Amino acid sequence: MQNASFKPVEPKEIKTTCAYCGVGCGISATINNIDERTIMVRGDKLHPSNYGRLCSKGTALADTLTLDDRLLHPIYKGEQISWNKAIKETSDHFSAIIEQHGPDAVAFYVSGQLLTEDYYVANKLMKGFIGSSNIDTNSRLCMASPTVAHKRAFGSDTVPGCYDDIDHAELIILTGSNTAWCHPIIFQRIKKAKENNPALKVVVIDPRKTDTCAIADLHLPIQSGTDAYLFNGLLAHLSKQGQLNFEYIEQHVEGFSHAITSAIETTPNITKVANICGLAEADVATFYQWFTQTENIISAYSQGINQSSSGTDKVNAIINLHLATGRIGKIGAGPFSLTGQPNAMGGREVGGLANQLAAHMDFTEDNINRVSRFWQSDHVSSSQGLKAVDLFDAIEAGKVKAVWIMATSPVDSLPNANQVKAALEKCEFVAVSDCMQHTDTTQYADMLLPALGWGEKDGTVTNSERRISRQRAILPPPGEAKPDWWIITQVAKAMGFEQSFPYQSAHEIFNEHAQLSAFENTLDKNDPLLKKRDFNISSLATLSAQQYDDLMPIQWPVTSVSPQGTKRMFEDGHYFTPTGKAQMIAIEPRLPEARLSDEFPLILNTGRIRDQWHTMTRTALAPQLNNHKAEPFIELHPSDAQHFNIDDGCLVLTSSAYGEMIARAEVTDSQKPGHLFIPMHWTEQLSSKGRVGALVNPVTDPYSGQPESKHTPATIKLYRPQWFGFLLSRRALNIESVQYVVKIRGQKFYRYELAAESMIDDLSVWARTLLCDNQKAETEWVEYSDIKHRKYRGARFVSDMLESCLFISPSLDLPTRGWLAELFNKSSIELDERLAMLSGSPPAGREDCGKTVCACFGVGENTLKSAIKTQGLSSVKAIGECLNAGTNCGSCIPELETLLSHE
Ligand SMILES: Nc1nc2c(c(=O)[nH]1)N[C@H]1C(S)=C(S)[C@@H](COP(=O)(O)OP(=O)(O)OC[C@H]3O[C@@H](n4cnc5c(=O)[nH]c(N)nc54)[C@H](O)[C@@H]3O)O[C@H]1N2
Ligand SMILES: Nc1nc2c(c(=O)[nH]1)N[C@H]1C(S)=C(S)[C@@H](COP(=O)(O)OP(=O)(O)OC[C@H]3O[C@@H](n4cnc5c(=O)[nH]c(N)nc54)[C@H](O)[C@@H]3O)O[C@H]1N2
Ligand code: SF4
Ligand SMILES: [Mo]
């Protein structure tokens, strides 16, 4: 069939939504050249999530649309096949296994990066027609704890507030959220709110001093995993101070006395809290005082809370505070779960988690009956399925024999990721739908199904504030890639469910999804206070194709009561529980499950960096995003560095009970002693030893099943290779027998960072074999080789231009990379530059620009430091005027401020 998602476009401005985080920024895209897939991307000034702003990742979207390594055709066991065959093989494998072993012997593992329409059909196929609930999603690693906590407190998985609340808050608490890097446009909005209202205070609670602390009036460097003590302590404190809102509690809250008793028993005073949380008593007291004194408080939180063996309780400990003080459902106040992926919310709306059924319904008899009637199926699954970590255990145990992975890379992102490899290796049939051909997960696929990616696909996503926005196609589908919903629908049809999957477009699926949200979900006139289901978009259930195409961003619920959408929930104080009252939950704080030992005495924390997205399949394609943090790194405190004999810039071998990896040391006092931090991003595609998921312990929260990715007992030691090196080359290379290799895409070159455990006999021969492609006759070399001292510097030129260069040394004493990278822009390399390459230091007067700080204008750290000094720059504004840095997306402003404060 025709690819339904693409319509040729004229005029050329297309409104869509960013591919990345849950802020859900609106984008206005213009096509430059459709054949070359070049577009221009700007923030959509009218989109209420960003009002025209984009962060460094959103700004660079246009540079990620290359077809390099795209998966463009279905591939079965290494052979390109037709779609017909791919659909038939996939459905045959699933059907045969279901027939022989029952529906629970198969599974889907999907993602918050699917569009709502894709997600809806995947969920419908598994839960409604295959008849199993073995569909889980990477949201299990991300939003599972808030989902359960919301349900416990509100009776529904509802995020109460909205971004506008930021403008009215007087205290914003950011807990376990590196907002500056992970939700940059929310960060900028908070910063702006602070400028408009200097009385607004910001508290950041994070063991690390992150860039988010640039706007903090108070940073609480909390001991990993102890947040529930801090929040329970605050509840006890408020109670003792007589600062609870008994009127609100009386009318709208249940479970109060249990929750208070538990808080007082477990955290009776500030001294105890400060001790357990590793904080100064005075700081805890200040935080408690600010909370007590301020009316409009937002408690925003993300993975530092969710990714925990007690994540659900931590979220409820936060919600308890808002319920007990009535600071919820009001302008400028409420708990706020910041969602991660672009469609983390949409996945929850369709019921894509194994413990949900559909449309915010769980597995009660009533709901199963209702959904069965709506889907007209007598096969609807009647109980929860396997949650992600358990699902991969079941695959390894041979209980689940076929799995279809869509838009996620579990070989990287699940904890104990080496076990995931083992599981996939054993699995009888693995299908993977992805846009890329080579990922750590596609390697284990029997069947590869090519999916459309951002800029090609078409549908809806929902952001952190319940706002549904359209993603629209800008470019035509490349190769034979298809929308995910289409692929799933074809397989469903081939499995014999054609009548129930008749969709020709995303629009038809959206309407059905909206109808299910509204199905038997009207308020009871006799009991108007008794609410039914929070997720209701009945007003969008009959959109015409044109209306769907034109759909403007809108916050659910969207019903006859609120046809323009709903900014804030619970304004009337009525909740979706049977009694209509919210529930406070008695919390007994627990420490992280895995304990430190002599063998593993350090806490390994993992998370994100500013310019990369997850497994880097897209962001690493944009050269400007690769130089802020170019290599896998490990942050550690100077005292730990000293104890383990590690210097800044060394390579460090980190290991846990599950696996090991190598990363570059960043010694910094922004890290707490005893705590390590490693980014989650590097895969085996880009680094030989940088996959941190292999180390993460598979401990999970008992209620939500969310893994504790922020706390793994680990140890470190200096990695001592025989030599270190790096090379820059215009073409990509295949580097063998070097143990540590990191590949970094630059503007006109690839950079490889290297370290190897054995010495090479003849470096010159090795260099020539590695770098020569035999195609180019006009090759010139300059070389310096000091065999005794194991040093090598070599450069290769083709027609006077630099083609590649390689530097090797027994120590870390290697040339800086920036000035060499710049030589790739030159049409001829001068003698002084050739000599400089041989001597290993830049020609006089040309300093290295250093690592990128401003990604938009490519301004490096050294350039900034020197300009600050020599030109006396004293403000971010002055830097902007002089170097442009910080004047576009603003993501680097916290770093500019740090540089200013150090100079
Ligand atoms: N640049 C970028 N942005 C992203 C993403 C990305 O890949 N790159 N991914 C998106 C996704 S899917 C998600 S889920 C979000 C995640 O957004 P965040 O949750 O903000 O990101 P993380 O870096 O995972 O973790 C946040 C912070 O939690 C802290 N933390 C660790 N342990 C504790 C603890 O015990 N208590 C407290 N209070 N804090 C702790 C960490 O030190 C870290 O700074 O980001 C989204 N945005
Ligand atoms: N150690 C550690 N591990 C973590 C975390 C952590 O903080 N620390 N965070 C966890 C969290 S919060 C998250 S959200 C996960 C994220 O982890 P993953 O979901 O594994 O990471 P992504 O790189 O986003 O994977 C998306 C894949 O889908 C492909 N893709 C992109 N768009 C499409 C599409 O439209 N269709 C299809 N079929 N494929 C597409 C991409 O090429 C890529 O291969 O990681 C989790 N794992
Ligand atoms: S904050 Fe950045 S990554 Fe997130 S949606 Fe906006 S532009 Fe995209
Ligand atoms: Mo996430």
mmCIF file of N, CA, C and O in Angstrom, residues 193-242:
data_model
loop_
_atom_site.group_PDB
_atom_site.id
_atom_site.type_symbol
_atom_site.label_atom_id
_atom_site.label_comp_id
_atom_site.label_asym_id
_atom_site.label_seq_id
_atom_site.Cartn_x
_atom_site.Cartn_y
_atom_site.Cartn_z
ATOM 1 N N ALA A 193 11.031 32.707 35.056
ATOM 2 C CA ALA A 193 10.085 32.998 36.142
ATOM 3 C C ALA A 193 10.815 33.630 37.318
ATOM 4 O O ALA A 193 10.291 34.531 37.984
ATOM 5 N N LYS A 194 12.038 33.172 37.547
ATOM 6 C CA LYS A 194 12.854 33.719 38.635
ATOM 7 C C LYS A 194 13.250 35.174 38.336
ATOM 8 O O LYS A 194 13.282 36.009 39.229
ATOM 9 N N GLU A 195 13.549 35.423 37.069
ATOM 10 C CA GLU A 195 13.896 36.808 36.704
ATOM 11 C C GLU A 195 12.691 37.722 36.898
ATOM 12 O O GLU A 195 12.813 38.841 37.388
ATOM 13 N N ASN A 196 11.509 37.197 36.538
ATOM 14 C CA ASN A 196 10.296 38.006 36.681
ATOM 15 C C ASN A 196 9.877 38.162 38.130
ATOM 16 O O ASN A 196 9.239 39.140 38.495
ATOM 17 N N ASN A 197 10.191 37.150 38.915
ATOM 18 C CA ASN A 197 9.795 37.201 40.318
ATOM 19 C C ASN A 197 10.976 36.766 41.184
ATOM 20 O O ASN A 197 11.138 35.593 41.498
ATOM 21 N N PRO A 198 11.803 37.728 41.584
ATOM 22 C CA PRO A 198 13.007 37.379 42.345
ATOM 23 C C PRO A 198 12.698 36.655 43.653
ATOM 24 O O PRO A 198 13.584 36.027 44.237
ATOM 25 N N ALA A 199 11.449 36.711 44.109
ATOM 26 C CA ALA A 199 11.115 36.010 45.357
ATOM 27 C C ALA A 199 10.993 34.507 45.135
ATOM 28 O O ALA A 199 11.014 33.727 46.089
ATOM 29 N N LEU A 200 10.864 34.085 43.877
ATOM 30 C CA LEU A 200 10.750 32.644 43.601
ATOM 31 C C LEU A 200 12.041 31.933 43.992
ATOM 32 O O LEU A 200 13.129 32.309 43.556
ATOM 33 N N LYS A 201 11.894 30.902 44.818
ATOM 34 C CA LYS A 201 13.077 30.147 45.243
ATOM 35 C C LYS A 201 13.106 28.789 44.554
ATOM 36 O O LYS A 201 12.070 28.194 44.286
ATOM 37 N N VAL A 202 14.331 28.328 44.282
ATOM 38 C CA VAL A 202 14.495 27.005 43.674
ATOM 39 C C VAL A 202 15.382 26.151 44.577
ATOM 40 O O VAL A 202 16.449 26.586 45.002
ATOM 41 N N VAL A 203 14.903 24.953 44.881
ATOM 42 C CA VAL A 203 15.699 23.995 45.653
ATOM 43 C C VAL A 203 16.004 22.816 44.739
ATOM 44 O O VAL A 203 15.097 22.277 44.105
ATOM 45 N N VAL A 204 17.272 22.438 44.632
ATOM 46 C CA VAL A 204 17.646 21.276 43.830
ATOM 47 C C VAL A 204 18.122 20.175 44.771
ATOM 48 O O VAL A 204 19.016 20.395 45.596
ATOM 49 N N ILE A 205 17.505 19.008 44.651
ATOM 50 C CA ILE A 205 17.886 17.867 45.499
ATOM 51 C C ILE A 205 18.490 16.797 44.603
ATOM 52 O O ILE A 205 17.801 16.198 43.776
ATOM 53 N N ASP A 206 19.789 16.611 44.710
ATOM 54 C CA ASP A 206 20.513 15.703 43.814
ATOM 55 C C ASP A 206 21.880 15.446 44.447
ATOM 56 O O ASP A 206 22.538 16.401 44.871
ATOM 57 N N PRO A 207 22.319 14.193 44.508
ATOM 58 C CA PRO A 207 23.650 13.952 45.088
ATOM 59 C C PRO A 207 24.750 14.707 44.343
ATOM 60 O O PRO A 207 25.790 15.005 44.922
ATOM 61 N N ARG A 208 24.510 14.990 43.056
ATOM 62 C CA ARG A 208 25.521 15.692 42.268
ATOM 63 C C ARG A 208 25.187 17.169 42.193
ATOM 64 O O ARG A 208 24.030 17.548 42.143
ATOM 65 N N LYS A 209 26.224 17.976 42.083
ATOM 66 C CA LYS A 209 25.992 19.390 41.809
ATOM 67 C C LYS A 209 25.933 19.524 40.291
ATOM 68 O O LYS A 209 26.957 19.596 39.618
ATOM 69 N N THR A 210 24.751 19.485 39.747
ATOM 70 C CA THR A 210 24.582 19.509 38.290
ATOM 71 C C THR A 210 24.457 20.949 37.800
ATOM 72 O O THR A 210 24.363 21.879 38.600
ATOM 73 N N ASP A 211 24.385 21.111 36.479
ATOM 74 C CA ASP A 211 24.160 22.445 35.909
ATOM 75 C C ASP A 211 22.834 23.044 36.366
ATOM 76 O O ASP A 211 22.644 24.262 36.333
ATOM 77 N N THR A 212 21.900 22.180 36.763
ATOM 78 C CA THR A 212 20.606 22.666 37.254
ATOM 79 C C THR A 212 20.798 23.547 38.488
ATOM 80 O O THR A 212 20.010 24.462 38.746
ATOM 81 N N CYS A 213 21.885 23.281 39.232
ATOM 82 C CA CYS A 213 22.141 24.072 40.436
ATOM 83 C C CYS A 213 22.451 25.531 40.116
ATOM 84 O O CYS A 213 22.482 26.368 41.027
ATOM 85 N N ALA A 214 22.671 25.848 38.842
ATOM 86 C CA ALA A 214 22.927 27.244 38.468
ATOM 87 C C ALA A 214 21.768 28.159 38.864
ATOM 88 O O ALA A 214 21.967 29.354 39.052
ATOM 89 N N ILE A 215 20.554 27.606 38.989
ATOM 90 C CA ILE A 215 19.437 28.473 39.409
ATOM 91 C C ILE A 215 18.974 28.136 40.828
ATOM 92 O O ILE A 215 17.904 28.579 41.256
ATOM 93 N N ALA A 216 19.773 27.332 41.549
ATOM 94 C CA ALA A 216 19.314 26.890 42.872
ATOM 95 C C ALA A 216 19.628 27.924 43.949
ATOM 96 O O ALA A 216 20.747 28.410 44.038
ATOM 97 N N ASP A 217 18.618 28.239 44.763
ATOM 98 C CA ASP A 217 18.887 29.025 45.969
ATOM 99 C C ASP A 217 19.429 28.101 47.053
ATOM 100 O O ASP A 217 20.095 28.544 47.974
ATOM 101 N N LEU A 218 19.099 26.818 46.912
ATOM 102 C CA LEU A 218 19.592 25.830 47.868
ATOM 103 C C LEU A 218 19.796 24.518 47.125
ATOM 104 O O LEU A 218 18.886 24.046 46.431
ATOM 105 N N HIS A 219 21.007 23.958 47.247
ATOM 106 C CA HIS A 219 21.239 22.624 46.688
ATOM 107 C C HIS A 219 21.424 21.654 47.845
ATOM 108 O O HIS A 219 22.275 21.873 48.696
ATOM 109 N N LEU A 220 20.624 20.600 47.861
ATOM 110 C CA LEU A 220 20.781 19.570 48.884
ATOM 111 C C LEU A 220 21.449 18.352 48.256
ATOM 112 O O LEU A 220 20.795 17.583 47.545
ATOM 113 N N PRO A 221 22.764 18.178 48.484
ATOM 114 C CA PRO A 221 23.479 17.032 47.876
ATOM 115 C C PRO A 221 23.189 15.755 48.665
ATOM 116 O O PRO A 221 24.013 15.251 49.405
ATOM 117 N N ILE A 222 22.020 15.243 48.428
ATOM 118 C CA ILE A 222 21.485 14.146 49.247
ATOM 119 C C ILE A 222 22.232 12.836 49.009
ATOM 120 O O ILE A 222 22.674 12.562 47.889
ATOM 121 N N GLN A 223 22.373 12.050 50.069
ATOM 122 C CA GLN A 223 22.939 10.708 49.939
ATOM 123 C C GLN A 223 22.016 9.884 49.029
ATOM 124 O O GLN A 223 20.794 9.902 49.207
ATOM 125 N N SER A 224 22.619 9.190 48.076
ATOM 126 C CA SER A 224 21.838 8.431 47.104
ATOM 127 C C SER A 224 20.743 7.595 47.761
ATOM 128 O O SER A 224 20.988 6.864 48.724
ATOM 129 N N GLY A 225 19.543 7.741 47.246
ATOM 130 C CA GLY A 225 18.456 6.838 47.640
ATOM 131 C C GLY A 225 17.701 7.198 48.902
ATOM 132 O O GLY A 225 16.835 6.442 49.335
ATOM 133 N N THR A 226 17.996 8.363 49.519
ATOM 134 C CA THR A 226 17.390 8.644 50.828
ATOM 135 C C THR A 226 16.274 9.689 50.788
ATOM 136 O O THR A 226 15.837 10.177 51.824
ATOM 137 N N ASP A 227 15.779 10.009 49.610
ATOM 138 C CA ASP A 227 14.800 11.102 49.493
ATOM 139 C C ASP A 227 13.536 10.907 50.341
ATOM 140 O O ASP A 227 12.976 11.878 50.848
ATOM 141 N N ALA A 228 13.091 9.654 50.468
ATOM 142 C CA ALA A 228 11.837 9.443 51.209
ATOM 143 C C ALA A 228 11.990 9.880 52.667
ATOM 144 O O ALA A 228 11.024 10.332 53.289
ATOM 145 N N TYR A 229 13.208 9.765 53.218
ATOM 146 C CA TYR A 229 13.441 10.238 54.590
ATOM 147 C C TYR A 229 13.277 11.756 54.655
ATOM 148 O O TYR A 229 12.680 12.299 55.572
ATOM 149 N N LEU A 230 13.822 12.412 53.641
ATOM 150 C CA LEU A 230 13.747 13.881 53.619
ATOM 151 C C LEU A 230 12.284 14.340 53.554
ATOM 152 O O LEU A 230 11.881 15.256 54.276
ATOM 153 N N PHE A 231 11.493 13.687 52.696
ATOM 154 C CA PHE A 231 10.105 14.131 52.517
ATOM 155 C C PHE A 231 9.216 13.689 53.682
ATOM 156 O O PHE A 231 8.345 14.431 54.116
ATOM 157 N N ASN A 232 9.448 12.485 54.184
ATOM 158 C CA ASN A 232 8.694 12.064 55.375
ATOM 159 C C ASN A 232 9.010 12.998 56.546
ATOM 160 O O ASN A 232 8.125 13.367 57.306
ATOM 161 N N GLY A 233 10.294 13.346 56.668
ATOM 162 C CA GLY A 233 10.713 14.254 57.731
ATOM 163 C C GLY A 233 9.996 15.594 57.611
ATOM 164 O O GLY A 233 9.591 16.202 58.603
ATOM 165 N N LEU A 234 9.811 16.026 56.375
ATOM 166 C CA LEU A 234 9.124 17.306 56.147
ATOM 167 C C LEU A 234 7.656 17.198 56.557
ATOM 168 O O LEU A 234 7.109 18.127 57.177
ATOM 169 N N LEU A 235 7.043 16.066 56.273
ATOM 170 C CA LEU A 235 5.639 15.879 56.665
ATOM 171 C C LEU A 235 5.528 15.916 58.195
ATOM 172 O O LEU A 235 4.644 16.586 58.748
ATOM 173 N N ALA A 236 6.448 15.214 58.873
ATOM 174 C CA ALA A 236 6.441 15.211 60.340
ATOM 175 C C ALA A 236 6.657 16.636 60.857
ATOM 176 O O ALA A 236 5.975 17.081 61.794
ATOM 177 N N HIS A 237 7.559 17.355 60.220
ATOM 178 C CA HIS A 237 7.865 18.731 60.636
ATOM 179 C C HIS A 237 6.632 19.633 60.483
ATOM 180 O O HIS A 237 6.280 20.387 61.396
ATOM 181 N N LEU A 238 5.966 19.521 59.339
ATOM 182 C CA LEU A 238 4.784 20.348 59.091
ATOM 183 C C LEU A 238 3.713 20.047 60.136
ATOM 184 O O LEU A 238 3.028 20.950 60.631
ATOM 185 N N SER A 239 3.597 18.773 60.472
ATOM 186 C CA SER A 239 2.593 18.371 61.445
ATOM 187 C C SER A 239 2.918 18.984 62.811
ATOM 188 O O SER A 239 2.057 19.565 63.465
ATOM 189 N N LYS A 240 4.178 18.883 63.189
ATOM 190 C CA LYS A 240 4.572 19.417 64.498
ATOM 191 C C LYS A 240 4.404 20.932 64.566
ATOM 192 O O LYS A 240 4.067 21.491 65.592
ATOM 193 N N GLN A 241 4.643 21.576 63.424
ATOM 194 C CA GLN A 241 4.540 23.042 63.386
ATOM 195 C C GLN A 241 3.096 23.507 63.218
ATOM 196 O O GLN A 241 2.849 24.697 63.103
ATOM 197 N N GLY A 242 2.174 22.572 63.130
ATOM 198 C CA GLY A 242 0.763 22.951 62.925
ATOM 199 C C GLY A 242 0.542 23.591 61.570
ATOM 200 O O GLY A 242 -0.252 24.516 61.425
#
